[in-house]
Amino acid sequence: MPTNKNKVYLASPFFSDGQKDRINQVVSLLKQNPTIDADGIFIPQDHQFESEPFGSFKWQDAVFASDMRQVHKADVVVAILDYQLEDGLTEPDSGTVFEIGSAHEANIPVIMVQFGENSQLNLMLSRSYTAFFNGKDDIQHIKDYNFNDLEQRYTEKKVL
């Protein structure tokens, strides 16, 4: 396998313990992958500009600018689609969807990850990914996926 080390922007909600657990699982798999720069994984929850009051205009402006800059600096965006999986809701987080669209528009490959195997997928998302890892067992293959070759990897999810 080639030794090029890719920088990752990890798009995902991080507002609940379940969401943070999914992030940790994906980060662990990415760090095991020889085609990923283990120190080059940008995790937005770790960059929240705590010097500004949460939710203030300055905070919003700084977070948005930083996240968009990091999306465009990444070699690949890995997006965790599960938002409120614990509540049975399958619609992805709107911020994650925005980051996917920004990456796709900038010709940055998008790798989608979904723990909830029975979730449906919006048409726009289904046509914007390079690879899709669907379900807890399939997600384990992230550690072996070649982020240099970026082979197409499809899912048979029902499209909305």
Coordinates of C-alpha atoms in Angstrom, one line a residue:
M1 CA 0.0 0.0 0.0
P2 CA 1.4 3.5 -0.8
T3 CA 2.7 5.5 2.1
N4 CA 1.2 8.9 1.2
K5 CA -0.5 10.1 4.4
N6 CA -3.8 11.9 3.9
K7 CA -5.1 14.7 6.1
V8 CA -8.7 14.2 7.2
Y9 CA -11.5 16.6 8.2
L10 CA -13.9 14.6 10.4
A11 CA -17.4 16.0 9.9
S12 CA -19.8 14.9 12.6
P13 CA -22.2 16.1 15.3
F14 CA -20.6 16.0 18.7
F15 CA -23.4 17.1 21.0
S16 CA -24.2 13.8 22.8
D17 CA -22.2 11.0 24.4
G18 CA -23.4 8.7 21.6
Q19 CA -22.1 11.1 18.9
K20 CA -18.8 11.4 20.7
D21 CA -18.5 7.7 21.0
R22 CA -19.0 7.3 17.3
I23 CA -16.4 9.9 16.6
N24 CA -13.9 8.1 18.9
Q25 CA -14.6 4.8 17.1
V26 CA -14.0 6.3 13.6
V27 CA -10.9 8.2 14.8
S28 CA -9.4 5.0 16.2
L29 CA -10.0 3.2 12.9
L30 CA -8.5 6.1 10.9
K31 CA -5.4 6.2 13.1
Q32 CA -4.8 2.5 12.3
N33 CA -4.9 3.2 8.5
P34 CA -1.5 3.5 7.0
T35 CA -2.7 5.9 4.3
I36 CA -3.9 8.5 6.9
D37 CA -1.8 11.0 8.8
A38 CA -2.7 10.1 12.3
D39 CA -1.7 13.6 13.5
G40 CA -3.6 15.2 10.6
I41 CA -7.1 14.4 11.6
F42 CA -9.1 17.6 12.2
I43 CA -11.9 17.1 14.7
P44 CA -14.0 20.2 15.0
Q45 CA -15.1 19.5 18.6
D46 CA -11.5 20.1 19.6
H47 CA -11.4 23.6 18.0
Q48 CA -14.3 25.5 19.5
F49 CA -12.7 28.9 20.3
E50 CA -13.4 28.8 24.0
S51 CA -11.9 32.3 24.4
E52 CA -15.2 33.6 23.0
P53 CA -18.6 33.0 24.7
F54 CA -20.3 30.0 23.2
G55 CA -22.9 31.0 20.6
S56 CA -21.8 34.6 20.4
F57 CA -21.3 36.2 17.0
K58 CA -17.5 36.2 17.4
W59 CA -17.6 32.5 18.4
Q60 CA -19.9 31.6 15.4
D61 CA -17.7 33.5 13.0
A62 CA -14.5 32.0 14.3
V63 CA -15.8 28.4 14.3
F64 CA -17.3 28.7 10.8
A65 CA -14.2 30.2 9.3
S66 CA -11.9 27.6 10.9
D67 CA -14.1 24.7 9.9
M68 CA -14.4 25.8 6.3
R69 CA -10.7 26.5 6.1
Q70 CA -9.9 23.0 7.5
V71 CA -12.4 21.4 5.1
H72 CA -10.6 23.0 2.2
K73 CA -7.1 22.0 3.5
A74 CA -8.1 18.4 3.9
D75 CA -7.2 15.7 1.4
V76 CA -10.5 13.9 2.3
V77 CA -13.6 14.5 4.4
V78 CA -14.9 11.6 6.5
A79 CA -18.5 12.3 7.5
I80 CA -20.4 10.5 10.2
L81 CA -24.1 10.8 9.1
D82 CA -25.7 9.5 12.3
Y83 CA -27.1 12.4 14.3
Q84 CA -29.8 11.4 16.8
L85 CA -29.4 7.7 16.3
E86 CA -30.2 6.9 20.0
D87 CA -33.6 8.7 19.6
G88 CA -34.4 6.7 16.4
L89 CA -34.0 9.7 14.2
T90 CA -32.1 9.0 11.0
E91 CA -31.7 12.5 9.4
P92 CA -28.1 13.6 9.3
D93 CA -26.9 16.7 11.2
S94 CA -27.3 19.9 9.0
G95 CA -23.8 21.1 9.8
T96 CA -22.3 17.8 8.7
V97 CA -24.4 18.0 5.5
F98 CA -23.1 21.5 4.8
E99 CA -19.5 20.3 5.2
I100 CA -20.2 17.4 2.8
G101 CA -21.5 19.9 0.2
S102 CA -18.6 22.2 0.7
A103 CA -16.1 19.4 0.2
H104 CA -17.9 18.0 -2.8
E105 CA -18.0 21.4 -4.4
A106 CA -14.3 21.8 -3.9
N107 CA -13.6 18.4 -5.4
I108 CA -12.5 17.0 -2.1
P109 CA -13.4 13.3 -1.8
V110 CA -16.1 12.5 0.8
I111 CA -16.2 9.2 2.7
M112 CA -19.5 8.6 4.5
V113 CA -19.9 6.6 7.6
Q114 CA -23.3 5.5 9.0
F115 CA -23.7 3.3 12.1
G116 CA -27.5 3.0 11.7
E117 CA -27.8 0.4 9.0
N118 CA -31.5 0.9 8.4
S119 CA -31.3 4.6 7.7
Q120 CA -32.3 6.1 4.4
L121 CA -30.1 8.3 2.4
N122 CA -31.0 11.6 0.7
L123 CA -30.4 11.7 -3.1
M124 CA -27.9 14.6 -2.9
L125 CA -25.8 12.7 -0.3
S126 CA -26.0 9.5 -2.2
R127 CA -24.4 11.1 -5.2
S128 CA -21.7 13.1 -3.4
Y129 CA -19.7 10.3 -1.8
T130 CA -16.6 8.4 -3.0
A131 CA -17.1 5.6 -0.5
F132 CA -19.7 4.6 2.0
F133 CA -19.2 2.5 5.1
N134 CA -22.6 1.2 6.4
G135 CA -23.2 -0.5 9.8
K136 CA -20.9 -1.3 12.7
D137 CA -19.3 -4.3 11.0
D138 CA -18.6 -2.5 7.7
I139 CA -17.2 0.5 9.4
Q140 CA -14.3 -1.6 10.7
H141 CA -13.0 -1.7 7.1
I142 CA -12.1 2.0 7.3
K143 CA -8.7 0.9 8.8
D144 CA -8.0 -1.0 5.6
Y145 CA -9.4 1.4 3.0
N146 CA -6.8 2.9 0.7
F147 CA -7.3 6.7 1.0
N148 CA -4.7 7.1 -1.8
D149 CA -6.6 5.2 -4.4
L150 CA -10.1 6.1 -3.2
E151 CA -11.8 3.2 -4.7
Q152 CA -15.6 3.7 -5.2
R153 CA -17.5 1.9 -2.5
Y154 CA -21.2 1.9 -2.7
T155 CA -24.2 1.1 -0.5
E156 CA -27.5 -0.3 -1.3
K157 CA -29.4 2.1 1.0
K158 CA -32.9 3.2 0.1
V159 CA -32.6 6.7 -1.5
L160 CA -35.0 9.5 -0.7

